[in-house]
Amino acid sequence: AQSVAQPEDQVNVAEGNPLTVKCTYSVSGNPYLFWYVQYPNRGLQFLLKYITGDNLVKGSYGFEAEFNKSQTSFHLKKPSALVSDSALYFCAVRDITWDSGYSTLTFGKGTMLLVSP
Amino acid sequence: DGGITQSPKYLFRKEGQNVTLSCEQNLNHDAMYWYRQDPGQGLRLIYYSQIVNDFQKGDIAEGYSVSREKKESFPLTVTSAQKNPTAFYLCASSIDYRRNTGELFFGEGSRLTVL
């Protein structure tokens, strides 16, 4: 079984400061990892994904994420936060070696990011 | 512009009534999904369809039904058997179910409230 944990319900950061939103995962094989962002009453927007290769992945709006296999983590980061980054962020995982068939995406419970002016 | 269209955006239903949520995509994607979102619980998979005329139950399929008669359309019916249907429902698609690397594209959601 695959699962995702986002240990923080909310992260608060001041504008201009670096931000980190944490994500850890559990899979039986190798993971495909994704980050999405959701603004109020809207659908989810794709930010970035890790499939293979470089452990540091760059995505939309200046976000990046670092894949750490030994710690089974995929934390989302941004060097300088903006007030407009305030939103709900979801980490998701797919186990690519699940050999029982097609593997769907499993989402974490989400972390609310609040950036203060 | 290509994308996923969900309708209606807001829907009110009386207890005991069935309601159907529409999801249409013009991205030419093979796979489509329905998720339910409740505060603090993330997204939970209701049903998914890898290809036309085929669909599979997700984690919380009880009280829901779907059809996939056309590639572009994947409607979700919330039946009276669903005990707690008030939620935000999200439809998504991905380009090809064989390519597990593909990210999901989401619609704007439908908020169902049972009165």
mmCIF file of C-alpha atoms in Angstrom, chain B:
data_model
loop_
_atom_site.group_PDB
_atom_site.id
_atom_site.type_symbol
_atom_site.label_atom_id
_atom_site.label_comp_id
_atom_site.label_asym_id
_atom_site.label_seq_id
_atom_site.Cartn_x
_atom_site.Cartn_y
_atom_site.Cartn_z
ATOM 1 C CA ASP B 1 -8.435 26.290 -24.592
ATOM 2 C CA GLY B 2 -8.210 22.689 -23.494
ATOM 3 C CA GLY B 3 -9.319 21.734 -20.057
ATOM 4 C CA ILE B 4 -11.796 20.033 -17.779
ATOM 5 C CA THR B 5 -15.234 21.482 -17.200
ATOM 6 C CA GLN B 6 -17.281 20.536 -14.176
ATOM 7 C CA SER B 7 -20.885 21.552 -13.688
ATOM 8 C CA PRO B 8 -22.675 22.731 -11.745
ATOM 9 C CA LYS B 9 -20.224 24.590 -9.513
ATOM 10 C CA TYR B 10 -22.719 24.686 -6.637
ATOM 11 C CA LEU B 11 -25.563 22.242 -6.077
ATOM 12 C CA PHE B 12 -28.110 21.826 -3.328
ATOM 13 C CA ARG B 13 -29.962 18.584 -2.820
ATOM 14 C CA LYS B 14 -32.641 17.352 -0.503
ATOM 15 C CA GLU B 15 -32.068 14.134 1.376
ATOM 16 C CA GLY B 16 -33.180 11.105 -0.598
ATOM 17 C CA GLN B 17 -32.522 12.635 -3.990
ATOM 18 C CA ASN B 18 -29.980 11.434 -6.512
ATOM 19 C CA VAL B 19 -27.834 14.062 -8.194
ATOM 20 C CA THR B 20 -25.475 13.864 -11.172
ATOM 21 C CA LEU B 21 -22.291 15.912 -11.480
ATOM 22 C CA SER B 22 -20.987 16.540 -14.963
ATOM 23 C CA CYS B 23 -17.335 16.297 -16.025
ATOM 24 C CA GLU B 24 -16.223 16.965 -19.598
ATOM 25 C CA GLN B 25 -12.671 17.144 -20.932
ATOM 26 C CA ASN B 26 -11.308 18.196 -24.308
ATOM 27 C CA LEU B 27 -7.709 17.210 -23.601
ATOM 28 C CA ASN B 28 -8.036 13.866 -25.413
ATOM 29 C CA HIS B 29 -7.007 12.109 -22.213
ATOM 30 C CA ASP B 30 -7.675 8.413 -21.765
ATOM 31 C CA ALA B 31 -8.000 8.308 -17.975
ATOM 32 C CA MET B 32 -10.496 10.184 -15.803
ATOM 33 C CA TYR B 33 -11.042 10.297 -12.054
ATOM 34 C CA TRP B 34 -13.454 11.489 -9.392
ATOM 35 C CA TYR B 35 -12.196 12.628 -6.003
ATOM 36 C CA ARG B 36 -14.029 13.812 -2.935
ATOM 37 C CA GLN B 37 -12.523 16.527 -0.733
ATOM 38 C CA ASP B 38 -13.517 17.116 2.865
ATOM 39 C CA PRO B 39 -11.803 19.598 5.203
ATOM 40 C CA GLY B 40 -8.723 18.069 6.810
ATOM 41 C CA GLN B 41 -9.054 14.783 4.933
ATOM 42 C CA GLY B 42 -7.333 15.525 1.672
ATOM 43 C CA LEU B 43 -8.593 13.943 -1.524
ATOM 44 C CA ARG B 44 -10.158 10.511 -1.578
ATOM 45 C CA LEU B 45 -10.666 8.548 -4.786
ATOM 46 C CA ILE B 46 -14.256 7.609 -5.606
ATOM 47 C CA TYR B 47 -14.027 6.069 -9.087
ATOM 48 C CA TYR B 48 -11.631 6.097 -11.983
ATOM 49 C CA SER B 49 -11.761 5.106 -15.622
ATOM 50 C CA GLN B 50 -8.702 4.088 -17.594
ATOM 51 C CA ILE B 51 -10.495 3.904 -20.932
ATOM 52 C CA VAL B 52 -13.931 4.267 -22.488
ATOM 53 C CA ASN B 53 -16.547 1.762 -21.312
ATOM 54 C CA ASP B 54 -14.429 0.734 -18.349
ATOM 55 C CA PHE B 55 -14.251 2.043 -14.785
ATOM 56 C CA GLN B 56 -12.998 0.901 -11.400
ATOM 57 C CA LYS B 57 -13.998 1.579 -7.807
ATOM 58 C CA GLY B 58 -11.716 3.735 -5.731
ATOM 59 C CA ASP B 59 -11.422 3.890 -1.959
ATOM 60 C CA ILE B 60 -14.877 5.310 -1.212
ATOM 61 C CA ALA B 61 -17.198 4.140 -4.021
ATOM 62 C CA GLU B 62 -20.194 3.208 -1.859
ATOM 63 C CA GLY B 63 -23.192 5.390 -2.635
ATOM 64 C CA TYR B 64 -21.775 6.616 -5.939
ATOM 65 C CA SER B 65 -22.056 5.480 -9.548
ATOM 66 C CA VAL B 66 -20.353 6.502 -12.799
ATOM 67 C CA SER B 67 -20.441 5.841 -16.530
ATOM 68 C CA ARG B 68 -17.884 6.293 -19.283
ATOM 69 C CA GLU B 69 -19.726 6.047 -22.591
ATOM 70 C CA LYS B 70 -17.590 8.684 -24.283
ATOM 71 C CA LYS B 71 -13.914 9.512 -23.940
ATOM 72 C CA GLU B 72 -14.738 13.123 -23.129
ATOM 73 C CA SER B 73 -17.316 12.543 -20.420
ATOM 74 C CA PHE B 74 -17.278 10.933 -16.970
ATOM 75 C CA PRO B 75 -20.419 11.864 -14.990
ATOM 76 C CA LEU B 76 -20.743 11.018 -11.297
ATOM 77 C CA THR B 77 -24.080 10.234 -9.679
ATOM 78 C CA VAL B 78 -24.382 10.723 -5.950
ATOM 79 C CA THR B 79 -27.173 8.417 -4.882
ATOM 80 C CA SER B 80 -29.438 8.523 -1.859
ATOM 81 C CA ALA B 81 -27.391 5.638 -0.470
ATOM 82 C CA GLN B 82 -24.438 7.947 0.166
ATOM 83 C CA LYS B 83 -24.682 8.680 3.910
ATOM 84 C CA ASN B 84 -22.813 11.969 3.993
ATOM 85 C CA PRO B 85 -22.736 13.480 0.511
ATOM 86 C CA THR B 86 -22.021 17.099 1.408
ATOM 87 C CA ALA B 87 -18.520 17.712 0.032
ATOM 88 C CA PHE B 88 -16.404 19.286 -2.688
ATOM 89 C CA TYR B 89 -16.103 16.971 -5.690
ATOM 90 C CA LEU B 90 -13.160 17.125 -8.076
ATOM 91 C CA CYS B 91 -12.870 15.559 -11.500
ATOM 92 C CA ALA B 92 -9.454 14.965 -13.055
ATOM 93 C CA SER B 93 -7.878 13.402 -16.113
ATOM 94 C CA SER B 94 -4.489 12.117 -17.201
ATOM 95 C CA ILE B 95 -3.115 11.615 -20.657
ATOM 96 C CA ASP B 96 -2.642 7.852 -20.718
ATOM 97 C CA TYR B 97 -3.168 5.372 -17.941
ATOM 98 C CA ARG B 98 -0.191 3.346 -19.139
ATOM 99 C CA ARG B 99 2.179 6.241 -18.449
ATOM 100 C CA ASN B 100 2.221 6.370 -14.717
ATOM 101 C CA THR B 101 4.451 9.438 -14.890
ATOM 102 C CA GLY B 102 1.563 11.594 -16.038
ATOM 103 C CA GLU B 103 0.237 14.226 -13.695
ATOM 104 C CA LEU B 104 -3.467 14.787 -13.189
ATOM 105 C CA PHE B 105 -5.309 17.785 -14.582
ATOM 106 C CA PHE B 106 -8.206 18.962 -12.418
ATOM 107 C CA GLY B 107 -11.481 20.701 -13.022
ATOM 108 C CA GLU B 108 -12.673 23.583 -10.854
ATOM 109 C CA GLY B 109 -14.836 21.379 -8.674
ATOM 110 C CA SER B 110 -18.497 21.036 -7.744
ATOM 111 C CA ARG B 111 -19.692 21.794 -4.215
ATOM 112 C CA LEU B 112 -22.654 19.659 -3.184
ATOM 113 C CA THR B 113 -24.686 20.569 -0.141
ATOM 114 C CA VAL B 114 -27.437 18.333 1.186
ATOM 115 C CA LEU B 115 -30.193 20.253 2.931
#
